[in-house]
């Protein structure tokens, strides 16, 4: 998934990653991840960071390697923020997710929890919503420039209740539609 980033974006992520890889061993702990997310404007706790690491820790080291960090960044931020033109049809996504997944309830529970943790990390002011200001700050930290109009359009694509913000359920539908 990390292959969606440009070389410039990956270089920026590498700099952030290396800043928090205190001992230079090629991975970061939950405490270090918390600091990295804070630098990106996302306030979270160490417990949530441990859960995020667990969700992306393919080799089960309880630490996040750079590739895993990129996968997380791609999943959380980049894909949906930089591809607003991608059609988002939650009903179709739900239909597709049911095909070929006859025994996936445990996977669905884990995915749901991961999405909730990711939402919480994006909800910088802990309001229970992701608003335009939070998205603009986030994209600026990622080196992307989005106008208020672009962000409002992006939010409008998933904002089912019309309040101008993305709540947790809307966020989960957005992520499920990818």
Short mmCIF file of C-alpha atoms in Angstrom, two decimals:
data_model
loop_
_atom_site.label_atom_id
_atom_site.label_comp_id
_atom_site.label_asym_id
_atom_site.label_seq_id
_atom_site.Cartn_x
_atom_site.Cartn_y
_atom_site.Cartn_z
CA UNK A 1 0.00 0.00 0.00
CA UNK A 2 2.87 2.40 0.70
CA UNK A 3 3.63 2.49 -3.03
CA UNK A 4 0.99 5.22 -3.45
CA UNK A 5 3.43 7.81 -2.09
CA UNK A 6 5.72 9.90 -4.22
CA UNK A 7 9.43 9.69 -3.50
CA UNK A 8 9.25 13.16 -1.92
CA UNK A 9 6.47 12.05 0.44
CA UNK A 10 8.36 8.88 1.37
CA UNK A 11 11.45 10.97 2.06
CA UNK A 12 9.41 13.18 4.41
CA UNK A 13 8.03 10.13 6.17
CA UNK A 14 11.56 8.69 6.42
CA UNK A 15 12.77 11.87 8.12
CA UNK A 16 9.90 11.73 10.61
CA UNK A 17 10.42 8.01 11.17
CA UNK A 18 14.17 8.40 11.75
CA UNK A 19 13.61 11.23 14.20
CA UNK A 20 11.73 8.81 16.42
CA UNK A 21 13.90 5.77 15.85
CA UNK A 22 16.06 6.91 18.76
CA UNK A 23 18.57 4.08 18.66
CA UNK A 24 18.70 3.82 14.86
CA UNK A 25 17.72 0.16 14.81
CA UNK A 26 15.15 0.55 12.05
CA UNK A 27 11.96 0.43 14.09
CA UNK A 28 9.99 2.53 16.55
CA UNK A 29 8.18 1.68 19.75
CA UNK A 30 4.67 2.73 20.76
CA UNK A 31 6.13 5.65 22.70
CA UNK A 32 8.13 6.73 19.67
CA UNK A 33 5.07 6.34 17.41
CA UNK A 34 3.11 8.58 19.75
CA UNK A 35 5.76 11.26 19.25
CA UNK A 36 5.71 10.81 15.47
CA UNK A 37 1.93 11.20 15.35
CA UNK A 38 2.15 14.25 17.58
CA UNK A 39 4.57 15.81 15.08
CA UNK A 40 1.93 15.16 12.41
CA UNK A 41 -0.60 17.00 14.56
CA UNK A 42 -2.34 13.92 15.94
CA UNK A 43 -2.64 13.61 19.70
CA UNK A 44 -3.00 10.04 20.95
CA UNK A 45 -1.97 7.92 23.92
CA UNK A 46 0.60 5.15 24.18
CA UNK A 47 -2.08 2.46 24.53
CA UNK A 48 -3.62 3.49 21.18
CA UNK A 49 -0.18 3.49 19.61
CA UNK A 50 0.41 -0.07 20.82
CA UNK A 51 -2.85 -1.06 19.15
CA UNK A 52 -1.82 0.68 15.93
CA UNK A 53 1.53 -1.09 15.94
CA UNK A 54 -0.18 -4.43 16.52
CA UNK A 55 -2.51 -3.77 13.57
CA UNK A 56 0.41 -3.17 11.17
CA UNK A 57 3.13 -5.32 12.76
CA UNK A 58 3.43 -8.03 10.12
CA UNK A 59 6.39 -9.76 11.75
CA UNK A 60 4.99 -9.45 15.30
CA UNK A 61 7.97 -7.64 16.85
CA UNK A 62 5.72 -5.20 18.77
CA UNK A 63 7.67 -2.43 17.07
CA UNK A 64 7.00 -0.65 13.80
CA UNK A 65 9.47 -0.86 10.95
CA UNK A 66 9.56 1.83 8.27
CA UNK A 67 7.56 -0.21 5.74
CA UNK A 68 4.88 -0.82 8.36
CA UNK A 69 4.92 2.89 9.23
CA UNK A 70 4.38 3.73 5.55
CA UNK A 71 1.54 1.24 5.33
CA UNK A 72 -0.12 2.88 8.33
CA UNK A 73 0.34 6.38 6.90
CA UNK A 74 -1.05 5.24 3.58
CA UNK A 75 -4.05 3.64 5.21
CA UNK A 76 -4.79 6.47 7.60
CA UNK A 77 -4.07 9.58 5.60
CA UNK A 78 -2.82 9.58 2.11
CA UNK A 79 -5.09 7.41 0.05
CA UNK A 80 -8.41 9.03 0.80
CA UNK A 81 -7.06 12.53 1.27
CA UNK A 82 -5.15 12.62 -2.00
CA UNK A 83 -7.70 10.72 -4.11
CA UNK A 84 -11.02 12.51 -3.57
CA UNK A 85 -12.07 11.57 -7.09
CA UNK A 86 -12.30 7.89 -6.16
CA UNK A 87 -15.95 6.88 -6.09
CA UNK A 88 -17.11 6.01 -2.61
CA UNK A 89 -20.07 3.66 -2.55
CA UNK A 90 -20.40 2.08 0.91
CA UNK A 91 -23.21 -0.26 -0.21
CA UNK A 92 -21.02 -1.67 -3.00
CA UNK A 93 -18.03 -1.92 -0.64
CA UNK A 94 -20.14 -3.87 1.85
CA UNK A 95 -21.32 -6.23 -0.92
CA UNK A 96 -17.73 -6.75 -2.13
CA UNK A 97 -16.45 -7.36 1.38
CA UNK A 98 -19.01 -10.14 1.88
CA UNK A 99 -17.91 -11.98 -1.25
CA UNK A 100 -15.29 -14.59 -0.47
CA UNK A 101 -15.26 -13.86 3.25
CA UNK A 102 -17.59 -16.44 4.69
CA UNK A 103 -15.83 -16.74 8.03
CA UNK A 104 -14.52 -13.26 8.62
CA UNK A 105 -16.28 -12.01 11.75
CA UNK A 106 -13.06 -12.01 13.80
CA UNK A 107 -11.30 -10.13 11.02
CA UNK A 108 -14.17 -7.64 10.85
CA UNK A 109 -13.98 -7.03 14.62
CA UNK A 110 -10.23 -6.45 14.38
CA UNK A 111 -10.66 -4.15 11.38
CA UNK A 112 -13.41 -2.23 13.12
CA UNK A 113 -11.21 -1.72 16.19
CA UNK A 114 -8.28 -0.65 14.03
CA UNK A 115 -10.47 1.87 12.22
CA UNK A 116 -11.74 3.23 15.53
CA UNK A 117 -8.16 3.63 16.76
CA UNK A 118 -7.17 5.35 13.52
CA UNK A 119 -10.15 7.67 13.76
CA UNK A 120 -9.21 8.56 17.34
CA UNK A 121 -5.66 9.38 16.23
CA UNK A 122 -7.00 11.71 13.53
CA UNK A 123 -9.46 13.41 15.88
CA UNK A 124 -6.85 15.77 17.31
CA UNK A 125 -9.22 17.72 19.55
CA UNK A 126 -11.00 14.54 20.72
CA UNK A 127 -14.38 15.98 19.72
CA UNK A 128 -15.63 12.75 18.17
CA UNK A 129 -15.44 14.34 14.72
CA UNK A 130 -12.83 15.05 12.08
CA UNK A 131 -13.44 18.54 10.76
CA UNK A 132 -12.04 20.58 7.89
CA UNK A 133 -9.49 22.32 10.10
CA UNK A 134 -8.05 19.00 11.30
CA UNK A 135 -7.80 17.69 7.73
CA UNK A 136 -6.14 20.89 6.49
CA UNK A 137 -3.57 20.78 9.33
CA UNK A 138 -2.92 17.11 8.66
CA UNK A 139 -2.41 17.54 4.92
CA UNK A 140 -0.08 20.49 5.52
CA UNK A 141 2.00 18.36 7.87
CA UNK A 142 2.13 15.70 5.14
CA UNK A 143 3.36 18.24 2.61
CA UNK A 144 0.07 18.38 0.72
CA UNK A 145 -1.91 21.55 0.11
CA UNK A 146 -5.69 21.33 0.09
CA UNK A 147 -7.95 24.35 -0.02
CA UNK A 148 -10.90 24.68 2.32
CA UNK A 149 -13.17 24.06 -0.66
CA UNK A 150 -11.35 20.83 -1.55
CA UNK A 151 -11.55 19.63 2.05
CA UNK A 152 -15.23 20.53 2.29
CA UNK A 153 -15.85 18.61 -0.95
CA UNK A 154 -13.98 15.61 0.44
CA UNK A 155 -15.95 15.77 3.68
CA UNK A 156 -19.18 16.16 1.72
CA UNK A 157 -18.53 12.85 -0.03
CA UNK A 158 -18.75 10.96 3.26
CA UNK A 159 -20.76 13.31 5.50
CA UNK A 160 -24.10 11.50 5.51
CA UNK A 161 -25.69 13.57 8.28
CA UNK A 162 -24.75 16.89 6.64
CA UNK A 163 -23.08 18.47 9.67
CA UNK A 164 -19.86 19.36 7.80
CA UNK A 165 -17.75 16.93 9.84
CA UNK A 166 -16.84 13.26 9.63
CA UNK A 167 -18.02 11.16 12.56
CA UNK A 168 -16.69 7.71 13.45
CA UNK A 169 -19.35 5.80 11.50
CA UNK A 170 -18.84 7.95 8.39
CA UNK A 171 -15.08 7.43 8.69
CA UNK A 172 -15.53 3.65 8.88
CA UNK A 173 -17.76 3.68 5.78
CA UNK A 174 -15.15 5.79 3.97
CA UNK A 175 -12.34 3.40 4.85
CA UNK A 176 -14.48 0.36 3.99
CA UNK A 177 -15.11 1.76 0.54
CA UNK A 178 -11.45 1.78 -0.49
#
